[in-house]
Amino acid sequence: MAFKLVFDHYWDRIYSMALTYLKSPLYAEDAVQEVFVKLWNSRQQLTAVRKFDSYLFIIARNEIISTLRKKIVHAPFYEYLSDELTEEVLAPDQQLNIKEFQTLIDEAIEKLPVQQQRVYKMSRLEGLSQEQISRELDISISTIKGHMTKALQSIRNQLSINSNKPTLLWWLILIAIKK
């Protein structure tokens, strides 16, 4: 109940701030959602917070900066590839194969041990750096590297078992384009 009140009270202000900097309603909504997920995950420590408004807006500021970094890194490559290969270029069977291969990747990720899965998702899906992951999970960078190495090897193994090896690279490229 209290969380809903906080959410309702602050959502518009944080969204407005995110939209101002991110220039995209989709990115702004995602950033705001992440802010409240982080707030929920840290709810046990909130009793030590003296200025809740400041605390919440620092979380929002950091999330906006993180989103901007991801946008800068991924946007030019994605825009180039999406200009070159649009859905209209891909045959329906190719689109189906991409979806099936994405399912295989998702299944491989879900089979990872919990900590490897968290580190992999934070790195590859959320775009966090090793330093950011280290701070958030309170583990060393060398441990993060070990988790990533094991996770990537496990995913590769799962994909090689469940897919046609000559087309593996092609489908990985196409999946990267579709994201």
Short mmCIF file of C-alpha atoms in Angstrom, two decimals:
data_model
loop_
_atom_site.label_atom_id
_atom_site.label_comp_id
_atom_site.label_asym_id
_atom_site.label_seq_id
_atom_site.Cartn_x
_atom_site.Cartn_y
_atom_site.Cartn_z
CA MET A 1 0.00 0.00 0.00
CA ALA A 2 2.75 2.46 0.95
CA PHE A 3 4.73 1.58 -2.15
CA LYS A 4 1.69 2.32 -4.34
CA LEU A 5 1.32 5.71 -2.68
CA VAL A 6 4.98 6.52 -3.34
CA PHE A 7 4.66 5.26 -6.91
CA ASP A 8 1.55 7.36 -7.56
CA HIS A 9 3.06 10.45 -5.95
CA TYR A 10 6.43 10.41 -7.74
CA TRP A 11 5.79 8.67 -11.05
CA ASP A 12 4.84 11.80 -13.04
CA ARG A 13 7.79 13.83 -11.77
CA ILE A 14 10.33 11.10 -12.49
CA TYR A 15 8.77 10.35 -15.88
CA SER A 16 8.92 14.05 -16.83
CA MET A 17 12.56 14.22 -15.85
CA ALA A 18 13.37 11.02 -17.76
CA LEU A 19 11.48 12.18 -20.84
CA THR A 20 13.31 15.50 -20.81
CA TYR A 21 16.70 13.81 -20.99
CA LEU A 22 15.90 10.63 -22.93
CA LYS A 23 13.62 12.22 -25.56
CA SER A 24 11.69 8.98 -25.92
CA PRO A 25 8.50 7.96 -24.11
CA LEU A 26 9.52 4.30 -24.35
CA TYR A 27 12.97 4.87 -22.85
CA ALA A 28 11.48 7.19 -20.21
CA GLU A 29 8.87 4.61 -19.15
CA ASP A 30 11.52 1.90 -18.95
CA ALA A 31 13.78 4.13 -16.88
CA VAL A 32 10.99 5.04 -14.45
CA GLN A 33 10.06 1.40 -14.12
CA GLU A 34 13.67 0.54 -13.31
CA VAL A 35 13.79 3.32 -10.71
CA PHE A 36 10.82 1.84 -8.86
CA VAL A 37 12.18 -1.70 -9.17
CA LYS A 38 15.44 -0.51 -7.59
CA LEU A 39 13.48 1.32 -4.91
CA TRP A 40 11.49 -1.83 -4.15
CA ASN A 41 14.66 -3.95 -4.04
CA SER A 42 16.24 -1.54 -1.55
CA ARG A 43 13.12 -1.10 0.60
CA GLN A 44 14.84 -2.66 3.64
CA GLN A 45 17.42 0.16 3.70
CA LEU A 46 14.90 2.99 3.36
CA THR A 47 14.62 3.50 7.10
CA ALA A 48 18.20 4.87 7.05
CA VAL A 49 17.39 7.41 4.32
CA ARG A 50 17.06 10.94 5.69
CA LYS A 51 15.83 12.74 2.55
CA PHE A 52 13.65 10.38 0.59
CA ASP A 53 13.02 12.84 -2.27
CA SER A 54 16.75 13.28 -2.84
CA TYR A 55 17.38 9.56 -2.56
CA LEU A 56 14.70 8.74 -5.12
CA PHE A 57 15.86 11.38 -7.57
CA ILE A 58 19.46 10.20 -7.29
CA ILE A 59 18.28 6.72 -8.25
CA ALA A 60 16.35 8.29 -11.15
CA ARG A 61 19.35 10.38 -12.24
CA ASN A 62 21.62 7.32 -12.22
CA GLU A 63 19.10 5.28 -14.20
CA ILE A 64 18.71 8.05 -16.78
CA ILE A 65 22.49 8.27 -17.16
CA SER A 66 22.70 4.50 -17.53
CA THR A 67 19.96 4.55 -20.17
CA LEU A 68 21.72 7.35 -22.06
CA ARG A 69 24.93 5.35 -22.07
CA LYS A 70 23.12 2.31 -23.46
CA LYS A 71 21.43 4.47 -26.09
CA ILE A 72 24.73 5.97 -27.21
CA VAL A 73 26.44 2.61 -27.49
CA HIS A 74 23.66 0.65 -29.16
CA ALA A 75 21.63 3.15 -31.16
CA PRO A 76 24.01 3.87 -34.08
CA PHE A 77 24.69 0.18 -34.72
CA TYR A 78 21.02 -0.75 -34.43
CA GLU A 79 19.93 2.11 -36.70
CA TYR A 80 22.48 1.08 -39.34
CA LEU A 81 21.43 -2.56 -39.26
CA SER A 82 17.72 -1.84 -39.17
CA ASP A 83 18.16 0.38 -42.24
CA GLU A 84 19.98 -2.44 -44.02
CA LEU A 85 17.81 -5.37 -42.94
CA THR A 86 14.19 -4.63 -42.20
CA GLU A 87 11.47 -7.17 -41.56
CA GLU A 88 10.26 -6.72 -45.10
CA VAL A 89 13.60 -8.07 -46.39
CA LEU A 90 13.35 -11.24 -44.31
CA ALA A 91 11.20 -14.06 -45.61
CA PRO A 92 8.53 -15.38 -43.25
CA ASP A 93 10.48 -18.60 -42.69
CA GLN A 94 13.54 -16.55 -41.73
CA GLN A 95 11.45 -14.53 -39.28
CA LEU A 96 10.16 -17.78 -37.78
CA ASN A 97 13.70 -19.16 -37.51
CA ILE A 98 14.81 -16.00 -35.72
CA LYS A 99 11.98 -16.34 -33.21
CA GLU A 100 12.77 -20.02 -32.66
CA PHE A 101 16.46 -19.27 -32.18
CA GLN A 102 15.65 -16.46 -29.75
CA THR A 103 13.59 -18.97 -27.79
CA LEU A 104 16.61 -21.30 -27.66
CA ILE A 105 18.77 -18.45 -26.35
CA ASP A 106 16.16 -17.53 -23.73
CA GLU A 107 15.93 -21.16 -22.62
CA ALA A 108 19.73 -21.41 -22.38
CA ILE A 109 19.81 -18.27 -20.23
CA GLU A 110 17.09 -19.65 -17.95
CA LYS A 111 19.14 -22.84 -17.40
CA LEU A 112 22.09 -20.87 -16.01
CA PRO A 113 22.76 -20.92 -12.27
CA VAL A 114 21.07 -17.99 -10.55
CA GLN A 115 24.17 -15.83 -10.05
CA GLN A 116 25.47 -16.43 -13.61
CA GLN A 117 22.02 -15.58 -14.92
CA ARG A 118 21.90 -12.33 -12.93
CA VAL A 119 25.37 -11.26 -14.06
CA TYR A 120 24.62 -12.19 -17.70
CA LYS A 121 21.32 -10.29 -17.75
CA MET A 122 22.80 -7.24 -16.06
CA SER A 123 25.65 -7.17 -18.56
CA ARG A 124 24.02 -8.17 -21.81
CA LEU A 125 20.40 -7.16 -21.39
CA GLU A 126 20.68 -4.12 -19.11
CA GLY A 127 24.00 -2.95 -20.55
CA LEU A 128 25.69 -2.46 -17.18
CA SER A 129 29.47 -2.35 -16.96
CA GLN A 130 31.43 -4.81 -14.84
CA GLU A 131 32.06 -2.04 -12.32
CA GLN A 132 28.34 -1.28 -12.03
CA ILE A 133 27.51 -4.97 -11.62
CA SER A 134 30.25 -5.29 -9.01
CA ARG A 135 28.81 -2.43 -6.98
CA GLU A 136 25.22 -3.61 -7.29
CA LEU A 137 25.89 -7.26 -6.42
CA ASP A 138 28.77 -6.52 -4.03
CA ILE A 139 31.11 -9.03 -5.70
CA SER A 140 34.55 -8.57 -7.26
CA ILE A 141 35.09 -7.82 -10.92
CA SER A 142 37.10 -11.03 -11.32
CA THR A 143 34.10 -12.98 -10.01
CA ILE A 144 31.88 -11.19 -12.53
CA LYS A 145 34.30 -12.09 -15.34
CA GLY A 146 34.23 -15.70 -14.19
CA HIS A 147 30.43 -15.77 -14.14
CA MET A 148 30.27 -14.20 -17.62
CA THR A 149 32.81 -16.66 -19.05
CA LYS A 150 30.91 -19.62 -17.64
CA ALA A 151 27.53 -18.21 -18.69
CA LEU A 152 28.64 -17.55 -22.28
CA GLN A 153 30.23 -21.01 -22.53
CA SER A 154 27.07 -22.63 -21.20
CA ILE A 155 24.87 -20.69 -23.63
CA ARG A 156 27.16 -21.60 -26.54
CA ASN A 157 27.03 -25.26 -25.50
CA GLN A 158 23.23 -25.21 -25.31
CA LEU A 159 22.96 -23.54 -28.70
CA SER A 160 25.38 -25.96 -30.35
CA ILE A 161 23.36 -28.89 -29.04
CA ASN A 162 20.03 -27.45 -30.17
CA SER A 163 20.88 -25.73 -33.41
CA ASN A 164 22.42 -26.14 -36.81
CA LYS A 165 26.05 -24.99 -36.35
CA PRO A 166 26.62 -23.47 -39.81
CA THR A 167 23.67 -21.14 -39.37
CA LEU A 168 24.40 -20.29 -35.73
CA LEU A 169 26.39 -17.12 -36.46
CA TRP A 170 23.90 -15.95 -39.07
CA TRP A 171 20.97 -16.30 -36.68
CA LEU A 172 22.86 -14.59 -33.87
CA ILE A 173 23.44 -11.62 -36.15
CA LEU A 174 19.80 -11.55 -37.18
CA ILE A 175 18.65 -11.75 -33.57
CA ALA A 176 20.94 -8.86 -32.67
CA ILE A 177 19.34 -6.87 -35.47
CA LYS A 178 15.82 -7.66 -34.28
CA LYS A 179 16.52 -6.25 -30.80
#
